[in-house]
PDB file of C-alpha atoms in Angstrom:
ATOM      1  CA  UNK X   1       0.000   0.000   0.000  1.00 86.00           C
ATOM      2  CA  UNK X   2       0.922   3.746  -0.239  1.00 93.00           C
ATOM      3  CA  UNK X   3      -0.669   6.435   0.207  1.00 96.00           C
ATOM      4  CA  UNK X   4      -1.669   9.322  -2.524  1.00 96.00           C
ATOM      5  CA  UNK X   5      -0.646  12.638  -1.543  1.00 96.00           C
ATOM      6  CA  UNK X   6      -2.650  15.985  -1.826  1.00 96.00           C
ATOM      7  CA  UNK X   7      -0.444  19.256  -1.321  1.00 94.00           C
ATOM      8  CA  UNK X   8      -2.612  22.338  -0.688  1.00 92.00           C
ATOM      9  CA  UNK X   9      -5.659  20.746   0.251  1.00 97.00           C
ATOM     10  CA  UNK X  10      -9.030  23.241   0.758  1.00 97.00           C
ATOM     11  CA  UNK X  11     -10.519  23.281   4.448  1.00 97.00           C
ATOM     12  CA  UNK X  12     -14.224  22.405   4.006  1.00 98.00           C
ATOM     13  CA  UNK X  13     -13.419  20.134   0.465  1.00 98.00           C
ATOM     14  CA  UNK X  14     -13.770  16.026   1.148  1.00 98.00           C
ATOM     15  CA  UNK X  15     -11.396  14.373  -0.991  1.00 98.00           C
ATOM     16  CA  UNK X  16     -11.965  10.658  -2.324  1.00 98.00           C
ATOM     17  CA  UNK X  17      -9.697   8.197  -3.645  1.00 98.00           C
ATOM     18  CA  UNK X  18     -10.817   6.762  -6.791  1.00 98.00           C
ATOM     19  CA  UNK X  19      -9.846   3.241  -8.435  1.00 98.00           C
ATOM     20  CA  UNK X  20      -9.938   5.082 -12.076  1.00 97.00           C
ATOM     21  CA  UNK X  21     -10.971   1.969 -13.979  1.00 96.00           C
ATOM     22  CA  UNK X  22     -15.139   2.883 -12.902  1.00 96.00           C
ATOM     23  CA  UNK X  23     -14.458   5.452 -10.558  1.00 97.00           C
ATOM     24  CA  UNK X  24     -14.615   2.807  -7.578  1.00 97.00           C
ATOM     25  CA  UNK X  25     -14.150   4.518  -3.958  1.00 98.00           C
ATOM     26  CA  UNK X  26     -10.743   3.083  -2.045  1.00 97.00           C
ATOM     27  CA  UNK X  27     -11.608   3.797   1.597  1.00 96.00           C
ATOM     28  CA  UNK X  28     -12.928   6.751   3.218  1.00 97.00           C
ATOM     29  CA  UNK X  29     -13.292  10.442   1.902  1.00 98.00           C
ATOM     30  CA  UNK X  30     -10.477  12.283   3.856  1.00 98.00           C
ATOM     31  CA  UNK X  31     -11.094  16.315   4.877  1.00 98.00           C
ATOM     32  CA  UNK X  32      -9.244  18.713   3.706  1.00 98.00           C
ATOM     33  CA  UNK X  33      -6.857  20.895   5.725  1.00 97.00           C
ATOM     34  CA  UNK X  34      -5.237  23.564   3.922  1.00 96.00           C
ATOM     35  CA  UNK X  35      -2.226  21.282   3.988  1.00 97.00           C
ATOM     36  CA  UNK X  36      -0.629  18.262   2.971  1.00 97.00           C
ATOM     37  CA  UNK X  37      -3.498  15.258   3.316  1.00 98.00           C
ATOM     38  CA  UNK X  38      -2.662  11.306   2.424  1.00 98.00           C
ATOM     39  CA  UNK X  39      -5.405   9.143   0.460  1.00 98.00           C
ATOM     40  CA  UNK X  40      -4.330   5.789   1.732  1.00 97.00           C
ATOM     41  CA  UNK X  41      -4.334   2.876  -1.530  1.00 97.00           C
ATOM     42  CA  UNK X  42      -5.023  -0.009   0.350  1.00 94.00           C
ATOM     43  CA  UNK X  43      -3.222  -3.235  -0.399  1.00 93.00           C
ATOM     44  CA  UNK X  44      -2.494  -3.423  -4.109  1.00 92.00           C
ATOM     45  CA  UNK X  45      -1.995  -6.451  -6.308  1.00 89.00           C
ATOM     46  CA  UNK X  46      -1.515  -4.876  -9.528  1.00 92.00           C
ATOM     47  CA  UNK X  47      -0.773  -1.767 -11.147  1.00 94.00           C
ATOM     48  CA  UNK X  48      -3.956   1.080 -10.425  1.00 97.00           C
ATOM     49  CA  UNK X  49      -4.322   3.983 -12.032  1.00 98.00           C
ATOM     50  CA  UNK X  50      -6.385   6.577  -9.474  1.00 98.00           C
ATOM     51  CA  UNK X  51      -8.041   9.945  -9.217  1.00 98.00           C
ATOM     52  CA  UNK X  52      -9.727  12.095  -6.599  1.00 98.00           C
ATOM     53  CA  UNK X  53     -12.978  13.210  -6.281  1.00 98.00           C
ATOM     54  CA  UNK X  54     -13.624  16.418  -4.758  1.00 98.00           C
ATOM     55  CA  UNK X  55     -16.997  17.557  -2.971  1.00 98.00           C
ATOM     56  CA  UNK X  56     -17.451  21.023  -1.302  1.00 98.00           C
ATOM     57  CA  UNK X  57     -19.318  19.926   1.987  1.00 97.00           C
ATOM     58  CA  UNK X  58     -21.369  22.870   2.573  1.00 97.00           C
ATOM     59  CA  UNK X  59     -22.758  23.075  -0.816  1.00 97.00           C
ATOM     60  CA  UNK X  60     -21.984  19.153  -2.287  1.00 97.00           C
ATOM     61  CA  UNK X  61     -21.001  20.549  -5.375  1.00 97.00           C
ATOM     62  CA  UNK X  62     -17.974  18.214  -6.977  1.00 97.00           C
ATOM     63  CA  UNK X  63     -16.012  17.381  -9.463  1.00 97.00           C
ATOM     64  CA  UNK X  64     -12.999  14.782 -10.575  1.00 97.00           C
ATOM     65  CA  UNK X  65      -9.800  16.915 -10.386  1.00 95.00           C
ATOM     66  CA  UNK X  66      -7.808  17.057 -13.567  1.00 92.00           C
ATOM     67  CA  UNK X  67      -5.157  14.752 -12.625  1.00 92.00           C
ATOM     68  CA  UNK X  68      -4.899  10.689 -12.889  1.00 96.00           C
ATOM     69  CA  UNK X  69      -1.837   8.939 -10.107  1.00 96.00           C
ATOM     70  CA  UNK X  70      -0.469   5.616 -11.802  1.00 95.00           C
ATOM     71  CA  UNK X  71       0.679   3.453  -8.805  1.00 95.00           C
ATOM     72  CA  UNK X  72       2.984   0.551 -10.220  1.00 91.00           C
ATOM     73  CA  UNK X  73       3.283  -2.814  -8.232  1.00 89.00           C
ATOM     74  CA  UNK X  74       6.666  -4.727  -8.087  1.00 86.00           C
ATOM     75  CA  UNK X  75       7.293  -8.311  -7.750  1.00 81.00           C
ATOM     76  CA  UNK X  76       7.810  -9.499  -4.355  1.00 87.00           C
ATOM     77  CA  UNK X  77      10.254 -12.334  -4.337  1.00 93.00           C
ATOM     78  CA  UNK X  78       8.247 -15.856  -2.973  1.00 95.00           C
ATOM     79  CA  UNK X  79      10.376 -17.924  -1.139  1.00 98.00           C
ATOM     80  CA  UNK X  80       9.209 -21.535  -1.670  1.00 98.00           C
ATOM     81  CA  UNK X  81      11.752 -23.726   0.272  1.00 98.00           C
ATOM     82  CA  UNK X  82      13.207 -21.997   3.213  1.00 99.00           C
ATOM     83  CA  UNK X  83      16.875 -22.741   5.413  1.00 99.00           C
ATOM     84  CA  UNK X  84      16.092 -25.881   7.580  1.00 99.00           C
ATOM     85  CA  UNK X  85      17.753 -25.565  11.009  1.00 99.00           C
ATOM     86  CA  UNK X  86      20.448 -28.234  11.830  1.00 98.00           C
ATOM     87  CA  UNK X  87      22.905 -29.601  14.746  1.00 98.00           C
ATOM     88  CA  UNK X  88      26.120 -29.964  13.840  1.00 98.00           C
ATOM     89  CA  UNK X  89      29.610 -31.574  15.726  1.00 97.00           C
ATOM     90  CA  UNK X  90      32.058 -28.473  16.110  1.00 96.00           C
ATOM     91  CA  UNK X  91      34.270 -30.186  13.708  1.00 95.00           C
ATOM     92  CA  UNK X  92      32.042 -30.385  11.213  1.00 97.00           C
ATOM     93  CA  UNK X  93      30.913 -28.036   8.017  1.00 98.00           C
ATOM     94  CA  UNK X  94      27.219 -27.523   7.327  1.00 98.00           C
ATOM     95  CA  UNK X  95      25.037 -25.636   4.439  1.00 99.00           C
ATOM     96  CA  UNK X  96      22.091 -23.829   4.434  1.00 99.00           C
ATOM     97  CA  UNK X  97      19.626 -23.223   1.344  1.00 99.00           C
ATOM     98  CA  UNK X  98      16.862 -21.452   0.017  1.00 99.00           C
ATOM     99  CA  UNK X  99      14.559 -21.483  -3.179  1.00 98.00           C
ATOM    100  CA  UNK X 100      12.988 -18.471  -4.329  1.00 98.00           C
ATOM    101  CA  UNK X 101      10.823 -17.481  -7.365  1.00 95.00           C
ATOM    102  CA  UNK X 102      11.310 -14.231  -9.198  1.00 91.00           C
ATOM    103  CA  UNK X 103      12.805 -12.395 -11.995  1.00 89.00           C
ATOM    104  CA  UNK X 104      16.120 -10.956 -10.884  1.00 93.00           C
ATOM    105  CA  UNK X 105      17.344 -12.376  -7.084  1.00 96.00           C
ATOM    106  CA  UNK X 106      20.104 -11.347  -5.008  1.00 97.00           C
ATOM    107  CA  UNK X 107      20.560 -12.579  -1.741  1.00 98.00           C
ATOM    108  CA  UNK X 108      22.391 -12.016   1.573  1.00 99.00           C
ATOM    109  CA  UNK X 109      22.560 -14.404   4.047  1.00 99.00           C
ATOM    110  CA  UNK X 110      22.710 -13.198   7.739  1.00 99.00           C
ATOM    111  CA  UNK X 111      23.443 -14.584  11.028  1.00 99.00           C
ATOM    112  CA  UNK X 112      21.734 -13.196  13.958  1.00 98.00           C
ATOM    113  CA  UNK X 113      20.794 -10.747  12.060  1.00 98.00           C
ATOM    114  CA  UNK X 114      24.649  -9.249  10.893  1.00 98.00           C
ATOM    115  CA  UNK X 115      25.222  -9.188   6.952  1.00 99.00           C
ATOM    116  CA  UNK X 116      27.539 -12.106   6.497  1.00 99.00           C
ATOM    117  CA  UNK X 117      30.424 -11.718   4.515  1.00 99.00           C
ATOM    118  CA  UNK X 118      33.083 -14.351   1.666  1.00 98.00           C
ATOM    119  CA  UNK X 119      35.337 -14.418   4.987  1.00 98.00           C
ATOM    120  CA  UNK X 120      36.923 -16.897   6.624  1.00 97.00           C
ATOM    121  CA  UNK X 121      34.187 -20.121   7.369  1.00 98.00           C
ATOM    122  CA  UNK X 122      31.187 -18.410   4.981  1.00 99.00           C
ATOM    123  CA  UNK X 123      31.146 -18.805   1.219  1.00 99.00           C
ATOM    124  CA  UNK X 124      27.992 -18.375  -0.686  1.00 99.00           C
ATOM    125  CA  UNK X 125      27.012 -15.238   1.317  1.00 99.00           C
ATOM    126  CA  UNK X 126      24.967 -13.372  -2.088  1.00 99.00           C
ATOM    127  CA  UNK X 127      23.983 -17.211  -3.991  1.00 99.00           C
ATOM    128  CA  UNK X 128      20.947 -19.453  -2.570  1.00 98.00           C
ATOM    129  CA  UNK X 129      23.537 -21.812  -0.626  1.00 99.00           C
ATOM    130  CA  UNK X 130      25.849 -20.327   2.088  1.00 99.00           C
ATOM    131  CA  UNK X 131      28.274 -23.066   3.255  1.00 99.00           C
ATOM    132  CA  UNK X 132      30.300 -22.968   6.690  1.00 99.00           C
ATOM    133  CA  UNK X 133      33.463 -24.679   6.599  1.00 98.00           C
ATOM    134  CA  UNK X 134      33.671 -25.244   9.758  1.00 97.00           C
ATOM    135  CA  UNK X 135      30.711 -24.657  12.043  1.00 97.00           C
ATOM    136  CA  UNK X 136      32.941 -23.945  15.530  1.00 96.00           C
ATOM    137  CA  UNK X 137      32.418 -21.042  17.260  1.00 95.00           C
ATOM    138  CA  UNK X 138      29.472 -19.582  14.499  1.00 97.00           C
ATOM    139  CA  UNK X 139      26.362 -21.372  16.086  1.00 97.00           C
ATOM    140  CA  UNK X 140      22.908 -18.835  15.860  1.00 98.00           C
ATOM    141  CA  UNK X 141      20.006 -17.908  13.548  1.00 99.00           C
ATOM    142  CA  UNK X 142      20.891 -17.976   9.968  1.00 99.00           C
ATOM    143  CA  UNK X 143      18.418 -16.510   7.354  1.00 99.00           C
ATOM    144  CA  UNK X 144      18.974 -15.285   4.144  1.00 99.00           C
ATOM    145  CA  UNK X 145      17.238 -11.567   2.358  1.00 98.00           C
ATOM    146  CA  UNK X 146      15.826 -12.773  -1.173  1.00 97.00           C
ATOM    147  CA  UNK X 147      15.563  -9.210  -3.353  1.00 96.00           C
ATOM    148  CA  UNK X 148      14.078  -8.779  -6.470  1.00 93.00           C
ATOM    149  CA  UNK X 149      15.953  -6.171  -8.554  1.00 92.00           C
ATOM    150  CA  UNK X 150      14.306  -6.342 -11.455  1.00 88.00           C
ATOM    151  CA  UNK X 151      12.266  -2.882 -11.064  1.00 83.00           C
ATOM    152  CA  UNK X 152      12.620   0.324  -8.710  1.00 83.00           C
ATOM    153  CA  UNK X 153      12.259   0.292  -5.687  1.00 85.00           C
ATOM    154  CA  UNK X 154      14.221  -2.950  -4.862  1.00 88.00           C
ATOM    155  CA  UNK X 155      11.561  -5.337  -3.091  1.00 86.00           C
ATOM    156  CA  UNK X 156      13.177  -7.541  -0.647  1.00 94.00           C
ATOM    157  CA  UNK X 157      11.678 -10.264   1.846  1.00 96.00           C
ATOM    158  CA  UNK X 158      13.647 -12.432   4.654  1.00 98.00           C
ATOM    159  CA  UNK X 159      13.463 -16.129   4.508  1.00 98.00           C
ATOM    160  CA  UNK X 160      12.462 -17.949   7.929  1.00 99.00           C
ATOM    161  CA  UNK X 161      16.021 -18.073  10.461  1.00 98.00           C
ATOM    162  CA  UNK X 162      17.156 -21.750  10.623  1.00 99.00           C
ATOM    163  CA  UNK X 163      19.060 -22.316  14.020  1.00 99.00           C
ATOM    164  CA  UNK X 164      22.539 -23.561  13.577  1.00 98.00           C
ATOM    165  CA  UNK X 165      23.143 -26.022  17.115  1.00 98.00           C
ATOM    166  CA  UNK X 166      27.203 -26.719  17.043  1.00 98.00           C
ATOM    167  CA  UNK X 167      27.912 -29.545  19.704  1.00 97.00           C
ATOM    168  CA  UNK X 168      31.178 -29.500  21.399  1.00 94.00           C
ATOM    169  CA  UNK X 169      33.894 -32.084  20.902  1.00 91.00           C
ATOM    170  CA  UNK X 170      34.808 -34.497  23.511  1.00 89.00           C
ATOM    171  CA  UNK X 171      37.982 -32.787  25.692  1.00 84.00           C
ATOM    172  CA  UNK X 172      40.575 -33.662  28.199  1.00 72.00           C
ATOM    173  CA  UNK X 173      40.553 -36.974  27.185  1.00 67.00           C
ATOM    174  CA  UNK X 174      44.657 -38.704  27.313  1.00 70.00           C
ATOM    175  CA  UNK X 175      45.128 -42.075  26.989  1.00 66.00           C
ATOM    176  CA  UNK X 176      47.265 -44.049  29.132  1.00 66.00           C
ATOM    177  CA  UNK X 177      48.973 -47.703  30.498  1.00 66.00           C
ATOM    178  CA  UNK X 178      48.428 -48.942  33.765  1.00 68.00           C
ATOM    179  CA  UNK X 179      51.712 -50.576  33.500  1.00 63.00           C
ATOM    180  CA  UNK X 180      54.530 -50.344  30.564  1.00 66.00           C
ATOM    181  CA  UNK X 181      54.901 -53.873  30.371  1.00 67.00           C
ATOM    182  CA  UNK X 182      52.127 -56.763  29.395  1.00 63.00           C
ATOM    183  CA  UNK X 183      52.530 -60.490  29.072  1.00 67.00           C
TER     184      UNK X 183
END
């Protein structure tokens, strides 16, 4: 949704957002102010072309104003298979993946919310697969932001976090003889 914007607005005018394709009403008629006034859209699934009808309240005498608003809609990246959480020995590697639907993806992945960077244990921080090398020390919430860049603005959505458990290693452990010689 967004909203349509009237600058100037006339105290005592209504003003009505219009679906232009049958001059359809989209919410309630807002008052005017002798300022800046918002005509919210509503949720939008497809490009809308709108106008605004005005009515003097004292009188009721209207009219369309001269101008149509084209709203355009972008894609919205779907994510269809999100990151599946896993538990992991500390000396293991692990990956995480998403599938996504759109024209023109990008992704980040993230852990605990922090862009992730090509550094040390990540690679695959911008593709659909990040792998960890070596999952020590990096246990948390991993997601991933899916963008589609196909249009302006850029319409991103976050994946669902997948929890990364790392389970220590067995420690302190020496092995020794009870005696150095055996029959």
């Amino acid at each position: 949704s967004t909203n349509i914007q009237i600058a100037g607005s006339q105290a005592g005018v209504t003003y009505q957002l219009r679906n232009d394709a049958g001059d359809i009403a989209i919410g309630s008629p807002v008052a005017g102010t002798g300022g800046l006034i918002n005509l919210p859209t509503g949720n939008l699934t497809a490009n809308t072309t709108f106008n605004v009808f005005a009515t003097i309240t004292a009188t009721g005498c209207d009219t369309e104003m001269n101008n149509t608003i084209g709203v355009t809609v972008n894609a919205i990246p779907s994510i269809t298979s999100h990151p599946v959480s896993v538990t992991q020995c500390a000396d293991n590697g692990t990956t995480f993946t998403v599938a996504a639907t759109g024209t023109t993806l990008t992704y980040q992945w993230r852990r605990n919310g922090v862009n992730l960077t090509n550094a040390g244990v990540y690679s695959g921080v911008n593709t659909s697969t990040l792998t960890i090398s070596s999952v020590a020390g990096v246990g948390g919430n991993f997601d991933v932001v899916v963008t589609e860049t196909s249009a302006t603005p850029n319409c991103p959505v976050a994946s669902n976090a997948a929890t990364l458990t790392v389970n220590p290693l067995p420690t302190g452990l020496a092995v020794t003889t009870a005696a150095s010689a055996v029959c």
